[in-house]
Every structure is written in C-alpha cells, then in structure tokens.
Short mmCIF file of C-alpha atoms in Angstrom, two decimals:
data_model
loop_
_atom_site.label_atom_id
_atom_site.label_comp_id
_atom_site.label_asym_id
_atom_site.label_seq_id
_atom_site.Cartn_x
_atom_site.Cartn_y
_atom_site.Cartn_z
CA MET A 12 -20.98 -1.86 -36.75
CA GLN A 13 -18.54 -0.62 -34.15
CA GLU A 14 -18.42 2.98 -32.95
CA ASN A 15 -15.27 4.66 -31.77
CA ILE A 16 -15.66 6.07 -28.29
CA THR A 17 -13.15 8.57 -27.02
CA ALA A 18 -12.87 10.00 -23.56
CA SER A 19 -10.49 12.53 -22.21
CA MET A 20 -8.66 11.81 -19.01
CA PRO A 21 -8.50 14.54 -16.40
CA ASP A 22 -5.06 15.99 -15.72
CA SER A 23 -5.15 14.59 -12.20
CA THR A 24 -4.74 11.06 -13.57
CA SER A 25 -1.36 11.69 -15.14
CA PRO A 26 1.30 9.17 -14.13
CA LYS A 27 3.08 9.83 -10.87
CA PRO A 28 6.86 9.64 -11.27
CA ILE A 29 8.51 7.02 -9.09
CA GLN A 30 11.43 8.18 -7.00
CA GLN A 31 14.09 6.08 -5.26
CA SER A 32 12.58 7.12 -1.92
CA ASP A 33 9.19 5.69 -3.03
CA ILE A 34 10.82 2.35 -3.77
CA GLN A 35 12.62 2.39 -0.41
CA GLN A 36 9.40 3.18 1.45
CA ASP A 37 7.61 0.32 -0.30
CA TYR A 38 10.44 -2.05 0.58
CA ASP A 39 10.43 -0.92 4.22
CA PHE A 40 6.64 -1.30 4.36
CA LEU A 41 6.80 -4.83 2.94
CA GLN A 42 9.50 -5.84 5.41
CA VAL A 43 7.62 -4.55 8.45
CA GLN A 44 4.40 -6.16 7.17
CA LYS A 45 6.20 -9.51 6.94
CA VAL A 46 7.20 -9.17 10.58
CA SER A 47 3.63 -8.26 11.56
CA GLU A 48 2.26 -11.26 9.63
CA LYS A 49 4.77 -13.55 11.32
CA LEU A 50 3.74 -12.25 14.76
CA LEU A 51 0.10 -12.91 13.85
CA ALA A 52 0.86 -16.39 12.52
CA LEU A 53 2.74 -17.28 15.71
CA GLY A 54 -0.17 -16.09 17.83
CA LEU A 55 1.91 -13.36 19.48
CA ILE A 56 -0.58 -10.66 18.47
CA SER A 57 -4.32 -10.69 17.83
CA LEU A 58 -6.01 -9.87 14.53
CA SER A 59 -7.11 -6.48 15.86
CA GLU A 60 -3.52 -5.72 16.91
CA PHE A 61 -2.33 -6.80 13.46
CA ASN A 62 -4.86 -4.45 11.83
CA LYS A 63 -3.70 -1.58 14.06
CA LEU A 64 -0.08 -2.31 13.16
CA THR A 65 -0.96 -2.39 9.46
CA GLU A 66 -2.64 1.00 9.74
CA ILE A 67 0.37 2.44 11.57
CA ASN A 68 2.74 0.91 9.00
CA ARG A 69 0.78 2.45 6.13
CA LYS A 70 0.99 5.88 7.76
CA THR A 71 4.64 5.52 8.74
CA PHE A 72 6.01 4.09 5.49
CA SER A 73 3.33 5.44 3.12
CA PRO A 74 3.55 2.79 0.38
CA PHE A 75 3.40 4.09 -3.18
CA TRP A 76 0.00 2.48 -3.88
CA VAL A 77 -1.57 3.12 -0.45
CA GLU A 78 -4.57 4.80 -2.15
CA ILE A 79 -5.70 1.52 -3.71
CA MET A 80 -4.93 -0.81 -0.81
CA PRO A 81 -7.95 -2.45 0.81
CA LYS A 82 -9.45 -0.68 3.79
CA ILE A 83 -8.61 -2.10 7.19
CA PRO A 84 -11.65 -3.30 9.15
#
C-alpha cells in the first residue's frame, strides 16, 4: 500500500525569473573562466592563482547559479 505524502514548499523557494542581464553575466563568466582555464593549462598560472581568479570572477560576474557552485578550496 502506498501513502500519499505532501509537503508545502516555503515561499523562498519560488522560481527566480531570469533576466537578459542574468544570461549576459553567465556568458561573461563562462568566457572569463575559459581564459583562466587556458592560462592554467598552459602553466602560466598556478592552481592557487586559478582558484583566486575563479573566486574573483564569481564575485565580479555573479553567475545565476553561483549559490550551488562548488566551494573553492
């Protein structure tokens, strides 16, 4: 026998509308991250410098899903 379980979602979890500026910020973030990854791959920056750049990029471009991105070591 299967029971129906219902749960109410708090108002704070309502969908966040996506604006054109959010899409642009995500695009800008992805582009600058590609450059950072290329610098790392070429050995022009260290891993710790890459992590610092990633943190700065997240603050500067504030990607739409920044809240769920993995923490930077």
